[in-house]
C-alpha positions as a Python dict, from the first residue, in 0.01 Angstrom:
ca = {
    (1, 'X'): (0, 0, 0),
    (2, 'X'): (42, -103, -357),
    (3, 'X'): (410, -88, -464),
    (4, 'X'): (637, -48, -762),
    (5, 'X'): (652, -391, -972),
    (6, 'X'): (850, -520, -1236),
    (7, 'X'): (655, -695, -1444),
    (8, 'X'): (353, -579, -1593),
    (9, 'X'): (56, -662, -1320),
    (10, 'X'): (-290, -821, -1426),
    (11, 'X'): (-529, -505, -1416),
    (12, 'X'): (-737, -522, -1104),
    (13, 'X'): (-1061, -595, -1105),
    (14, 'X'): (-1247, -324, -935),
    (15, 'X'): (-1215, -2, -1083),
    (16, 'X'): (-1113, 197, -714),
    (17, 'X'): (-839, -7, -726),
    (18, 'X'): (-525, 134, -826),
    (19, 'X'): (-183, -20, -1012),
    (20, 'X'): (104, -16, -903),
    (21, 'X'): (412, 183, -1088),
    (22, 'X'): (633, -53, -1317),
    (23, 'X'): (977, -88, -1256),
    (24, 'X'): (989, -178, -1605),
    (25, 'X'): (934, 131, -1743),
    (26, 'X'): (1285, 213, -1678),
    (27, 'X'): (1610, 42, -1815),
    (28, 'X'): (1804, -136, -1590),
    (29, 'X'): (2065, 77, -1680),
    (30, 'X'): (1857, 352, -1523),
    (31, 'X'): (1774, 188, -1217),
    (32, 'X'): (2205, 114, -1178),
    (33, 'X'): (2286, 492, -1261),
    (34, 'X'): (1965, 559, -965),
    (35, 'X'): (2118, 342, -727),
    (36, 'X'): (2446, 434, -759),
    (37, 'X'): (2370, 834, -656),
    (38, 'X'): (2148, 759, -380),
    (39, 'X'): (2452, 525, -269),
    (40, 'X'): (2688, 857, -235),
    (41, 'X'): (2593, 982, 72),
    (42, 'X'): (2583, 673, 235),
    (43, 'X'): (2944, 602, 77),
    (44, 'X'): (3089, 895, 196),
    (45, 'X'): (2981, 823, 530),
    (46, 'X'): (3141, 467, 511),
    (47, 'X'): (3460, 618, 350),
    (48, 'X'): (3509, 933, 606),
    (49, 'X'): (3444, 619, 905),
    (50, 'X'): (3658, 400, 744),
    (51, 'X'): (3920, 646, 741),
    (52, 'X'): (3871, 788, 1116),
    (53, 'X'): (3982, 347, 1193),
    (54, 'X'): (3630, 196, 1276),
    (55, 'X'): (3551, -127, 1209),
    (56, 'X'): (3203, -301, 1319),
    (57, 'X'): (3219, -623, 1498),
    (58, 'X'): (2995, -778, 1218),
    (59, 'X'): (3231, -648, 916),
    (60, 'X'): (3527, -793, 1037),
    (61, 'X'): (3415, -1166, 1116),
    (62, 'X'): (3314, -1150, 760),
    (63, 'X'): (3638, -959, 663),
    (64, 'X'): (3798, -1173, 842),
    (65, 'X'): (3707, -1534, 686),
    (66, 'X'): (3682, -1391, 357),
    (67, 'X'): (4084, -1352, 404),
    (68, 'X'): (4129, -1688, 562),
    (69, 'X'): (3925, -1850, 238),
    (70, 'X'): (4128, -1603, -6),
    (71, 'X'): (4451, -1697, 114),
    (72, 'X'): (4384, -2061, 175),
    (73, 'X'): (4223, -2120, -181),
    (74, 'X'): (3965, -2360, 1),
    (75, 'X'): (3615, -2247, 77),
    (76, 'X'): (3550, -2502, 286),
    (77, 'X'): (3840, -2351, 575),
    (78, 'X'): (3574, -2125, 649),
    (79, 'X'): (3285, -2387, 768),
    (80, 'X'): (2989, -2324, 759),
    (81, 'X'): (2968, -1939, 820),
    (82, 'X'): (2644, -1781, 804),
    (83, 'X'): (2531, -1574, 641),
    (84, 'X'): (2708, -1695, 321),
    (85, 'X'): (2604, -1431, 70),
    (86, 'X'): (2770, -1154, 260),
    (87, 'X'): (3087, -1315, 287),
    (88, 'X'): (3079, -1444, -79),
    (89, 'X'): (3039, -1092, -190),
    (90, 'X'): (3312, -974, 17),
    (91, 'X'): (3568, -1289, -117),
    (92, 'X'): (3585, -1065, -432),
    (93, 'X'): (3768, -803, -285),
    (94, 'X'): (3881, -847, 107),
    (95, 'X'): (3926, -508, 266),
    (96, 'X'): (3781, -357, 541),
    (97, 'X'): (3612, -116, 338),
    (98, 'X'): (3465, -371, 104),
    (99, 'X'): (3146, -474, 339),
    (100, 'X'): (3080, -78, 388),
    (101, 'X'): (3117, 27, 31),
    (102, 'X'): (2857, -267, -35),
    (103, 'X'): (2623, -174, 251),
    (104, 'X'): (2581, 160, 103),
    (105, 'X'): (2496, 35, -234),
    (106, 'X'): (2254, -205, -89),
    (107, 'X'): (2117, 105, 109),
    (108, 'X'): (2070, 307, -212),
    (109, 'X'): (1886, 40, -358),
    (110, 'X'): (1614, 94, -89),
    (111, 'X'): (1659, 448, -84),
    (112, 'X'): (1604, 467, -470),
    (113, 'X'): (1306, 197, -442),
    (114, 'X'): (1157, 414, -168),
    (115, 'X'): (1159, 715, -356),
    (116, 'X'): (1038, 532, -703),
    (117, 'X'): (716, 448, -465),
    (118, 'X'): (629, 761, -314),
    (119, 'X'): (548, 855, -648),
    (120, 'X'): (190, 646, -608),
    (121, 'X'): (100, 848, -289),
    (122, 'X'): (48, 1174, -567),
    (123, 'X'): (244, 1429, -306),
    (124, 'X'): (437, 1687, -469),
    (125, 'X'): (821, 1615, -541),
    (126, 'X'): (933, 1855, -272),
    (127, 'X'): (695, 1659, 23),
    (128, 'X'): (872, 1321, -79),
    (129, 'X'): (1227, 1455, -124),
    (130, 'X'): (1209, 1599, 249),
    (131, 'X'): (1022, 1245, 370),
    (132, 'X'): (1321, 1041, 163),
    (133, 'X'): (1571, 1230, 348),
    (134, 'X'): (1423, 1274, 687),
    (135, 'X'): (1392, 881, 647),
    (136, 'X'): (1722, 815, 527),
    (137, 'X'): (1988, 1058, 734),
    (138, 'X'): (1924, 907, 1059),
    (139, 'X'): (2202, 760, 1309),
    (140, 'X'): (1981, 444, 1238),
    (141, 'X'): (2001, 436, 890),
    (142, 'X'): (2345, 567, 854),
    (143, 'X'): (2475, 295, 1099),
    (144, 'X'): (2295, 9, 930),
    (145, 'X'): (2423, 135, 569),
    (146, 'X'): (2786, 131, 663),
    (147, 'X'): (2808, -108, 917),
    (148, 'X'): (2556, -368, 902),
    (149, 'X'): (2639, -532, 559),
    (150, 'X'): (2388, -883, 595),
    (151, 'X'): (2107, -708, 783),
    (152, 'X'): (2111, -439, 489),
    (153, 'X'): (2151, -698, 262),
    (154, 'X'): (1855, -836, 357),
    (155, 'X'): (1634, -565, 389),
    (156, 'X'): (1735, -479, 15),
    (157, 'X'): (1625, -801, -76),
    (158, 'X'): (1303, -768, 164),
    (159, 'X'): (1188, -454, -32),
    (160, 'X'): (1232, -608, -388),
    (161, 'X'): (1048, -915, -254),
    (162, 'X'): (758, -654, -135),
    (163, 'X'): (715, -508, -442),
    (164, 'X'): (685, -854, -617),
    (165, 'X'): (452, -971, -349),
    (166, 'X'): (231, -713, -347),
    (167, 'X'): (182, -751, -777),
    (168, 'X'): (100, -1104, -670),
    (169, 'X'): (-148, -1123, -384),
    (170, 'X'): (-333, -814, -516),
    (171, 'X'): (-321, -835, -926),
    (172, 'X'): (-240, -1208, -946),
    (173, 'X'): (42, -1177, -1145),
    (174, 'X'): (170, -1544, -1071),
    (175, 'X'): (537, -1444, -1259),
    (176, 'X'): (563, -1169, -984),
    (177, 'X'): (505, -1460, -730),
    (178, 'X'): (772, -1646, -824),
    (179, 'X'): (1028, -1399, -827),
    (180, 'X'): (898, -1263, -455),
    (181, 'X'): (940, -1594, -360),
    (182, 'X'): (1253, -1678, -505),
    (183, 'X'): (1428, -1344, -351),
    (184, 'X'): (1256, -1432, -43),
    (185, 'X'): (1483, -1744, -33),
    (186, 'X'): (1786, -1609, -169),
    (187, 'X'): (1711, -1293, 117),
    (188, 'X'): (1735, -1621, 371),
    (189, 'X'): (2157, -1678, 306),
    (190, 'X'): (2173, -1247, 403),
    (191, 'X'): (1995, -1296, 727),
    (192, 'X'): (1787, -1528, 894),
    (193, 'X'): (1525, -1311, 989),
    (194, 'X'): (1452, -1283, 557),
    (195, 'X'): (1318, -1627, 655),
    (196, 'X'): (1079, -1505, 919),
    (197, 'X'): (952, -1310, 691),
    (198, 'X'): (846, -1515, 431),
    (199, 'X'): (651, -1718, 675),
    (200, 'X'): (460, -1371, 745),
    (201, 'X'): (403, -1265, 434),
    (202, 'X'): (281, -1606, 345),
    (203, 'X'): (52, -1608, 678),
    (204, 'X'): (-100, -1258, 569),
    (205, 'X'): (-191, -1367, 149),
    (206, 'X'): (-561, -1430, 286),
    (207, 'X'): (-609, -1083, 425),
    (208, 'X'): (-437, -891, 158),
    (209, 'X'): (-615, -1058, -119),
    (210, 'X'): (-942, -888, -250),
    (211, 'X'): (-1243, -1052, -128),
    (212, 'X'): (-1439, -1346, -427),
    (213, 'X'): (-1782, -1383, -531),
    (214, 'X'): (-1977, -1640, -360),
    (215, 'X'): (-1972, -1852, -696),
    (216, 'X'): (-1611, -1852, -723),
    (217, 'X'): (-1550, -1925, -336),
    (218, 'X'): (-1373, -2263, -336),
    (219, 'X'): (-1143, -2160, -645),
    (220, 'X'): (-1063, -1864, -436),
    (221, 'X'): (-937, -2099, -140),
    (222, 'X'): (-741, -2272, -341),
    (223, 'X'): (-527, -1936, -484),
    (224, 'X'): (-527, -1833, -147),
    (225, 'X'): (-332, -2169, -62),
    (226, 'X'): (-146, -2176, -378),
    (227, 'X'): (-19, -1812, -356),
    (228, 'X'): (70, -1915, 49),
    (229, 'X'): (272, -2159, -73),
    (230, 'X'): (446, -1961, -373),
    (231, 'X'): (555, -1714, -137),
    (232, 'X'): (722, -1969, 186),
    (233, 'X'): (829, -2271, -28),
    (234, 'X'): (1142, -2130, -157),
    (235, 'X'): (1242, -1955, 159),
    (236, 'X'): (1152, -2306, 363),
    (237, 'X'): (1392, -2471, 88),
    (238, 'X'): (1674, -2306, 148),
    (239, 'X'): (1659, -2298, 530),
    (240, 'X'): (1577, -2626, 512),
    (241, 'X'): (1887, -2686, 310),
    (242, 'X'): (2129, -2540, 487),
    (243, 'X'): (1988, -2707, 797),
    (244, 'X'): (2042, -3075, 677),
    (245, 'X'): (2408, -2933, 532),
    (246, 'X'): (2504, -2831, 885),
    (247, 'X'): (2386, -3145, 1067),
    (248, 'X'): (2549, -3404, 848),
    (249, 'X'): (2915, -3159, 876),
    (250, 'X'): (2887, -3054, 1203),
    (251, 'X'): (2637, -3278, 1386),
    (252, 'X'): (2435, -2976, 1504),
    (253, 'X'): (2140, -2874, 1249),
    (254, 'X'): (2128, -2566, 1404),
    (255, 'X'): (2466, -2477, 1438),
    (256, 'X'): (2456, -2141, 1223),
    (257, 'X'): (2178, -1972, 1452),
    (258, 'X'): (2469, -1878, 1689),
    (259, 'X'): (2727, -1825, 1445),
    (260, 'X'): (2948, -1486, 1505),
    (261, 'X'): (2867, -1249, 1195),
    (262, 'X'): (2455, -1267, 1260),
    (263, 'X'): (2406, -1471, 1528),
    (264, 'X'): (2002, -1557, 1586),
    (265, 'X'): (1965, -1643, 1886),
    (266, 'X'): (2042, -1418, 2185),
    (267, 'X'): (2275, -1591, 2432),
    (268, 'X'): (2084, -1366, 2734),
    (269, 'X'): (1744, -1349, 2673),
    (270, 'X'): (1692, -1698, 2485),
    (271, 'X'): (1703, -1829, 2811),
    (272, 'X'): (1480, -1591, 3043),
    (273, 'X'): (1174, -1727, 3194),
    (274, 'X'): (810, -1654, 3112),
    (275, 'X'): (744, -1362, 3366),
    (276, 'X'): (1068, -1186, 3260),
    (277, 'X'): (954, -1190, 2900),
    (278, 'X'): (609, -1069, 2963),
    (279, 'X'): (752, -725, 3153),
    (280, 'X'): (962, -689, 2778),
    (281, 'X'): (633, -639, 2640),
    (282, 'X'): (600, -322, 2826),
    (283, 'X'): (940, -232, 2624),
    (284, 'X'): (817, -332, 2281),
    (285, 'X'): (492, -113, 2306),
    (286, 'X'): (662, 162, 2445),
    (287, 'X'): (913, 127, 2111),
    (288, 'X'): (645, 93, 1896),
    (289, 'X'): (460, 395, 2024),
    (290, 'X'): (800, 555, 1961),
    (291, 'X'): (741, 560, 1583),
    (292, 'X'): (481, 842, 1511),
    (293, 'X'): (534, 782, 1178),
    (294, 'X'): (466, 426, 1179),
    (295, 'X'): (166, 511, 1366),
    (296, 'X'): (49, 798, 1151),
    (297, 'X'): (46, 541, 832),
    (298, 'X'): (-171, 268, 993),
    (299, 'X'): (-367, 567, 1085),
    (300, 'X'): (-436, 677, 710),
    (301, 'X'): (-485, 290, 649),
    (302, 'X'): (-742, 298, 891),
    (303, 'X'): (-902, 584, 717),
    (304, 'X'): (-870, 494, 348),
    (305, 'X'): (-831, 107, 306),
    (306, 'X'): (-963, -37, 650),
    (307, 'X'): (-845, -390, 542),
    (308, 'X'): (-493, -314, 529),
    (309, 'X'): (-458, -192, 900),
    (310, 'X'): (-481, -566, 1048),
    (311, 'X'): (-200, -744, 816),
    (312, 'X'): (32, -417, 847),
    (313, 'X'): (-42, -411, 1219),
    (314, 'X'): (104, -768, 1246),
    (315, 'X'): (383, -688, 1028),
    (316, 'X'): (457, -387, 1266),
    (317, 'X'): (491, -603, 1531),
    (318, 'X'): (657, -894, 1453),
    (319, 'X'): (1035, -753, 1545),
    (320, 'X'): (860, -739, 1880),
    (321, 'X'): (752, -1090, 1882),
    (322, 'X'): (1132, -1257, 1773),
    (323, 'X'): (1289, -1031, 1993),
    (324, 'X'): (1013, -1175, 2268),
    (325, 'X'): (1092, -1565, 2161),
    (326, 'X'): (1431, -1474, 2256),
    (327, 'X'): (1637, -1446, 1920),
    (328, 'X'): (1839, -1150, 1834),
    (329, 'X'): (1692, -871, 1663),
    (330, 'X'): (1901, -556, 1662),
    (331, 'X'): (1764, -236, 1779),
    (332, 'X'): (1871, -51, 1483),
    (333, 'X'): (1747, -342, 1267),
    (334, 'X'): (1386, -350, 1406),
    (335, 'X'): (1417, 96, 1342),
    (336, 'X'): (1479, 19, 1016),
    (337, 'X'): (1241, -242, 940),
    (338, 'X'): (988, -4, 1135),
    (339, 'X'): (1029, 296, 883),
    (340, 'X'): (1059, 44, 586),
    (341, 'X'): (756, -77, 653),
    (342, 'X'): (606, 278, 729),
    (343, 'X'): (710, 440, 383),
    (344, 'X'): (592, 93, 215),
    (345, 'X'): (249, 103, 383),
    (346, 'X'): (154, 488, 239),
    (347, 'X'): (-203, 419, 83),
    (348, 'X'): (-216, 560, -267),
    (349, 'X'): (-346, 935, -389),
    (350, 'X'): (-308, 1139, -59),
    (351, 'X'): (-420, 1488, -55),
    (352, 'X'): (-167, 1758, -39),
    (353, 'X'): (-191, 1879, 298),
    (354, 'X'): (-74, 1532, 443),
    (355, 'X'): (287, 1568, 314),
    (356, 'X'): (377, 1787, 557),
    (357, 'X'): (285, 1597, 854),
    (358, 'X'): (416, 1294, 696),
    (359, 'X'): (761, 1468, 692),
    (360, 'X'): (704, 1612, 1080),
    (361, 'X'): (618, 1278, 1193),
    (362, 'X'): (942, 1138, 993),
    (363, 'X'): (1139, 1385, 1171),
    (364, 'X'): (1017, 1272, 1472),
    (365, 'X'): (1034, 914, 1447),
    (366, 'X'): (1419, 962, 1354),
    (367, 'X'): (1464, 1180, 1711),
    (368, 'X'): (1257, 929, 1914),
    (369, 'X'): (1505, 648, 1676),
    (370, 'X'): (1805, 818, 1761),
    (371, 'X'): (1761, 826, 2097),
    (372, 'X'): (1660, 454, 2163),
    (373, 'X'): (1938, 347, 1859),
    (374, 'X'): (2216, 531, 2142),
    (375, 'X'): (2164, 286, 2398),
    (376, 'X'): (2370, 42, 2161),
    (377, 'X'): (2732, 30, 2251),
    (378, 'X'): (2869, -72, 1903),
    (379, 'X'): (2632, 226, 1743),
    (380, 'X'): (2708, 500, 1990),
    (381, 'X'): (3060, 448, 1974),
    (382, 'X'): (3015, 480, 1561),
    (383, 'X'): (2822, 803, 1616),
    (384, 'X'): (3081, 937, 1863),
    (385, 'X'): (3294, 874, 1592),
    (386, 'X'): (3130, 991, 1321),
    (387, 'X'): (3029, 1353, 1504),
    (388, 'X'): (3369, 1444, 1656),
    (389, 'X'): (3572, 1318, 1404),
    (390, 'X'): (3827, 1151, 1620),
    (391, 'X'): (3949, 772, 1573),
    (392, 'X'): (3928, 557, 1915),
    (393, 'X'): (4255, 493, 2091),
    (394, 'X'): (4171, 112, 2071),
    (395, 'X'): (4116, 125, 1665),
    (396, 'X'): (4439, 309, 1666),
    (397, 'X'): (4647, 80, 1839),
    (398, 'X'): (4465, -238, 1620),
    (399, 'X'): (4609, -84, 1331),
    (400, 'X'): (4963, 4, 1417),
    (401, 'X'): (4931, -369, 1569),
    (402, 'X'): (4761, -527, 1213),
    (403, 'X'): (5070, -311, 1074),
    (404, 'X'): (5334, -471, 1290),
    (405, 'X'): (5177, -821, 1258),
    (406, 'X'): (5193, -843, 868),
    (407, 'X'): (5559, -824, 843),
    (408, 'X'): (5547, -1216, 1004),
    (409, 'X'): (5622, -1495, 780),
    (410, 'X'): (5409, -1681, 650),
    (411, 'X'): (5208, -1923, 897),
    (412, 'X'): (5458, -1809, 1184),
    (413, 'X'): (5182, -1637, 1419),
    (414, 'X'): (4988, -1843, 1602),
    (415, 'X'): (4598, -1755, 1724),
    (416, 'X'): (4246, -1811, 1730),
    (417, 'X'): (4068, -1605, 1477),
    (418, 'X'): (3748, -1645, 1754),
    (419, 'X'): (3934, -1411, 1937),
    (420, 'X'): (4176, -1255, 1721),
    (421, 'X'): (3919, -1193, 1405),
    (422, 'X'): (3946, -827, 1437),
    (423, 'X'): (4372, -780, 1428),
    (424, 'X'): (4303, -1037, 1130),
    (425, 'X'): (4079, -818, 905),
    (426, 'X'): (4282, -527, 1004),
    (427, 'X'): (4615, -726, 862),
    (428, 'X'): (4403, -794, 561),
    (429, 'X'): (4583, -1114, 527),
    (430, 'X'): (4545, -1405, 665),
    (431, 'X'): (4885, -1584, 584),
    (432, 'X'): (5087, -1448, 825),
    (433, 'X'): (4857, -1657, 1052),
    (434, 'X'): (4840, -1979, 1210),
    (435, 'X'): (4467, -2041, 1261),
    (436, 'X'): (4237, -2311, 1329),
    (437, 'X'): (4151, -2380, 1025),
    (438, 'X'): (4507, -2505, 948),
    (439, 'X'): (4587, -2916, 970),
    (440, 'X'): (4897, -2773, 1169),
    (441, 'X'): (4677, -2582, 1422),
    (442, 'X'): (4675, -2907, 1711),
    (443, 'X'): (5007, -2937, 1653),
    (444, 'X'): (5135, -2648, 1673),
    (445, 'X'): (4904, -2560, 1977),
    (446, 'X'): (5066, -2872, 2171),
    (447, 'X'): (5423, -2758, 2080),
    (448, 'X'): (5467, -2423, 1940),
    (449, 'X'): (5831, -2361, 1942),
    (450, 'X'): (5814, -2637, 1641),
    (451, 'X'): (5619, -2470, 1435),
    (452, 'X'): (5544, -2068, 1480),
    (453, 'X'): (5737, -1800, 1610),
    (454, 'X'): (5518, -1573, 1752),
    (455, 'X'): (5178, -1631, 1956),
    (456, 'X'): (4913, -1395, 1963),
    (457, 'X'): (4743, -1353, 2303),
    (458, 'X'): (4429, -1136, 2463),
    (459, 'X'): (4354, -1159, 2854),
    (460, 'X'): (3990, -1035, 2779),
    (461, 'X'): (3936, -1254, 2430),
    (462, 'X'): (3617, -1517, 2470),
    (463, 'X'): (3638, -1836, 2630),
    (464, 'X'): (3673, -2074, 2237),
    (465, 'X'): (3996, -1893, 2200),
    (466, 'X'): (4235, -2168, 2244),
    (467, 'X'): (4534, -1981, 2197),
    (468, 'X'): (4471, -1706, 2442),
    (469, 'X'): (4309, -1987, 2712),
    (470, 'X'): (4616, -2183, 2715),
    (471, 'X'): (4902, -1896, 2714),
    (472, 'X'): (4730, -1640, 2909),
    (473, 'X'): (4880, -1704, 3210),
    (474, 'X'): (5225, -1634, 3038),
    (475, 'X'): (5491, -1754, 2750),
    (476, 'X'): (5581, -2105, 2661),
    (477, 'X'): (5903, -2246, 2713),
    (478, 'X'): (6133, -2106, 2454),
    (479, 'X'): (5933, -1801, 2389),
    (480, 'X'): (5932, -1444, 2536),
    (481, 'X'): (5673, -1138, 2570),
    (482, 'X'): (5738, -903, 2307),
    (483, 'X'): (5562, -629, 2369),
    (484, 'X'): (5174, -536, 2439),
    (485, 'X'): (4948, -341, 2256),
    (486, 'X'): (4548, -316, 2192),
    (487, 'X'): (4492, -551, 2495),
    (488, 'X'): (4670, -799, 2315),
    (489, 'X'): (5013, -986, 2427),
    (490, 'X'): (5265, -1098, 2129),
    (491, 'X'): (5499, -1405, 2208),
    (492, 'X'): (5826, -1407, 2039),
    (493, 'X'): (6040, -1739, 2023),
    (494, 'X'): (6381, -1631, 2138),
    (495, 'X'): (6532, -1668, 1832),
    (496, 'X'): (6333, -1456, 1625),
    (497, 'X'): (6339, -1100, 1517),
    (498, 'X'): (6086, -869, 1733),
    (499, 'X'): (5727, -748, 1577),
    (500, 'X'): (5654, -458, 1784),
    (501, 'X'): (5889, -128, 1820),
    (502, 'X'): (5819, -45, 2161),
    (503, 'X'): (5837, -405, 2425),
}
């Protein structure tokens, strides 16, 4: 399982062992041109969806505050959304194509890193070009590289850690632990689950370490301990961190776990009783015996380094086990993470003849993938999409309305960008809105013929809309309905000029 790493690794000790490639030995110009072309498939994918009108759930929350906080000049109107790195990156640049076009990058990273390491397994180039891509042009992969900006993020970050960590527990380069540590944490503000992680990785240092002489048994506890602690501390900083921030501003510690870009914790199953979770175990096994490929690594594990298969096994299953604590790990995520962790896991020197079962078993792992990855709502109505290269009706009528709704004044709409965060990214302004955010929000929510002219309105928006909860049943006095579109109502006050074409 030994990995790429970028700086140069202490040579091991026993001579079977084997070093890991150096990142080093290429510029980091060369590693930015390398990224960049594995990036173009996944960008033209991003680019021909973003023209055909889809927009994830996920990118436009963070779309959507990154506007509010351009607009506003004020960080701080945002609160305290989470993930913040996402968002940040976004605030350069606001556009509903931004989080896509960065996805993809983020997804060439790992497609460039995964390729750089096949190059230890010794299969010819043509064997790992056909496992890259069998790997990487899945629904699964596709959908997470243009539409799933922090959990990308974060497995980018994930896979750089890796190759850190793995220089450090197995060549004790302490440098190299730093770093994996350090991107751990920074990996933490993509997605909480980066967090999770580091606690596993740290939890497994004693059984991928290389066994000490008797003599030297004590010193070797304490490295063990010391590298254990390397690995979690800076991830446990920052969570801890941003923890304390949230309970002295909002009075909830955990307030970000449920926040709307990458919520945590699932609203459904964080709740179910024992017995209900136990028959979800049934699920998980049947989805882990859904990745032959996964399976035919910790096989070859098995058969050439034995002490890998127990510390891999436990890393194959923890999606399982977070999803069975009730938080909320996507489908596609926990595909990803399980091919990640297959390609990642390849033992070193493998003879020829494996290569083409490696790609068979890739090919089937995407199939079995795809069809589980369907079952998603958000994902099948991407890949429905994507395949017949038709735009929704409901994208299409967001638009013309995001169209219609930027021609407001400024501050003259009023809604509740809980509700109303998708026609906001879509606008790709926030200043024709009045939003909650605003000091004028309570008033104008008491009395809005004083301060907006226009009231945005959804019968089937969430409950924390405000806007939509207290107008739904019908206008204000002094304002009238003008028009409907994308299952959303527009007040107009009934002195001011109409939004919409069509009442």
């Amino acid at each position: 399982m030994a990995s790429p790493v970028i700086s140069t690794p202490v040579r091991p000790s026993r001579p079977q062992a084997t070093e890991g490639l150096r990142l080093v030995d290429l510029t980091w110009r060369d590693h930015l041109v390398r990224v960049l072309l594995f990036s173009l498939p996944f960008l033209g994918v991003a680019l021909l969806v973003h023209r055909l009108a889809f927009l994830s759930n996920m990118h436009a929350h963070i779309v959507e505050k990154a506007l509010l906080a351009a607009d506003r000049l004020r960080l701080e109107v945002i609160g305290f959304l989470y993930p913040p790195l996402p968002f940040l990156s976004v605030l350069v640049f606001p556009r509903t194509w931004m989080p896509s076009v960065l996805a993809s990058i983020a997804a060439g990273g790992i497609a460039w890193l995964l390729w750089y390491d096949l190059e230890r397994t010794g299969l010819p180039r043509l064997w790992r070009m056909l496992l890259t891509v069998s790997v990487v042009a899945t629904p699964t992969a596709l959908y997470l590289a243009t539409q799933a900006y922090p959990e990308v993020l974060a497995l980018h970050l994930v896979v750089v850690a890796w190759h850190y960590y793995w220089n450090f527990v197995r060549y004790g380069h302490t440098f190299s632990g730093f770093v994996a540590g350090l991107v751990l944490g920074l990996a933490f503000y993509a997605n909480f689950y980066a967090f999770l992680y580091a606690i596993a990785l740290a939890g497994l240092v004693p059984l991928f370490r290389r066994s000490a002489d008797d003599s030297r048994q004590t010193r070797e506890h304490w490295a063990t301990l010391s590298q254990m602690l390397v690995t979690v501390f800076p991830a446990l900083w920052t969570a801890a961190s941003w923890t304390y921030i949230n309970w002295v501003f909002t009075g909830n510690p955990f307030t970000y776990l449920a926040g709307p870009v990458a919520a945590a914790i699932d609203s459904v199953h964080w709740r179910a009783p024992l017995p209900e979770r136990v028959e979800w175990l049934r699920e998980f096994a049947l989805e882990l015996l859904a990745q032959p490929l996964l399976l035919a690594v910790l096989a070859l594990n098995a058969w050439r380094y034995p002490r890998r298969v127990v510390p891999l096994t436990l890393l194959a299953t923890l999606p399982s086990l977070i999803r069975l604590a009730g938080l909320a790990y996507g489908l596609p995520l926990a595909l990803g993470t399980y091919t990640l962790l297959a390609l990642l896991a390849l033992p070193e020197r493998l003879p020829r003849w494996v290569g083409p079962l490696l790609v068979l078993f890739a090919l089937l792992q995407g199939i079995s993938g795809t069809a589980l990855v369907l079952r998603e709502g958000e994902v099948r109505q991407w890949e429905h999409v994507l395949t017949t290269g038709q735009a929704r009706t409901s994208d299409l009528d967001e638009r013309a309305l995001a169209a219609a709704l930027r021609q407001a004044p400024p501050r003259s709409i009023l809604a509740d960008d809980r509700g109303a965060y998708r026609l906001i990214a879509r606008t790709e302004s926030a200043r024709p809105f009045l939003l909650p955010a605003d000091a004028d929000f309570p008033l104008a929510l008491g009395s809005p013929k004083d301060r907006v002219q226009y009231i945005l309105v959804s019968p089937s928006a969430p409950e924390d809309d405000v806007v939509s909860a207290q107008f739904r049943l019908g206008p204000p006095p002094g304002f009238v309905v003008d028009g409907f579109r994308a299952d959303w109502i527009v007040y107009r006050r009934s002195d001011a000029p109409s939004l919409l074409v069509t009442p």
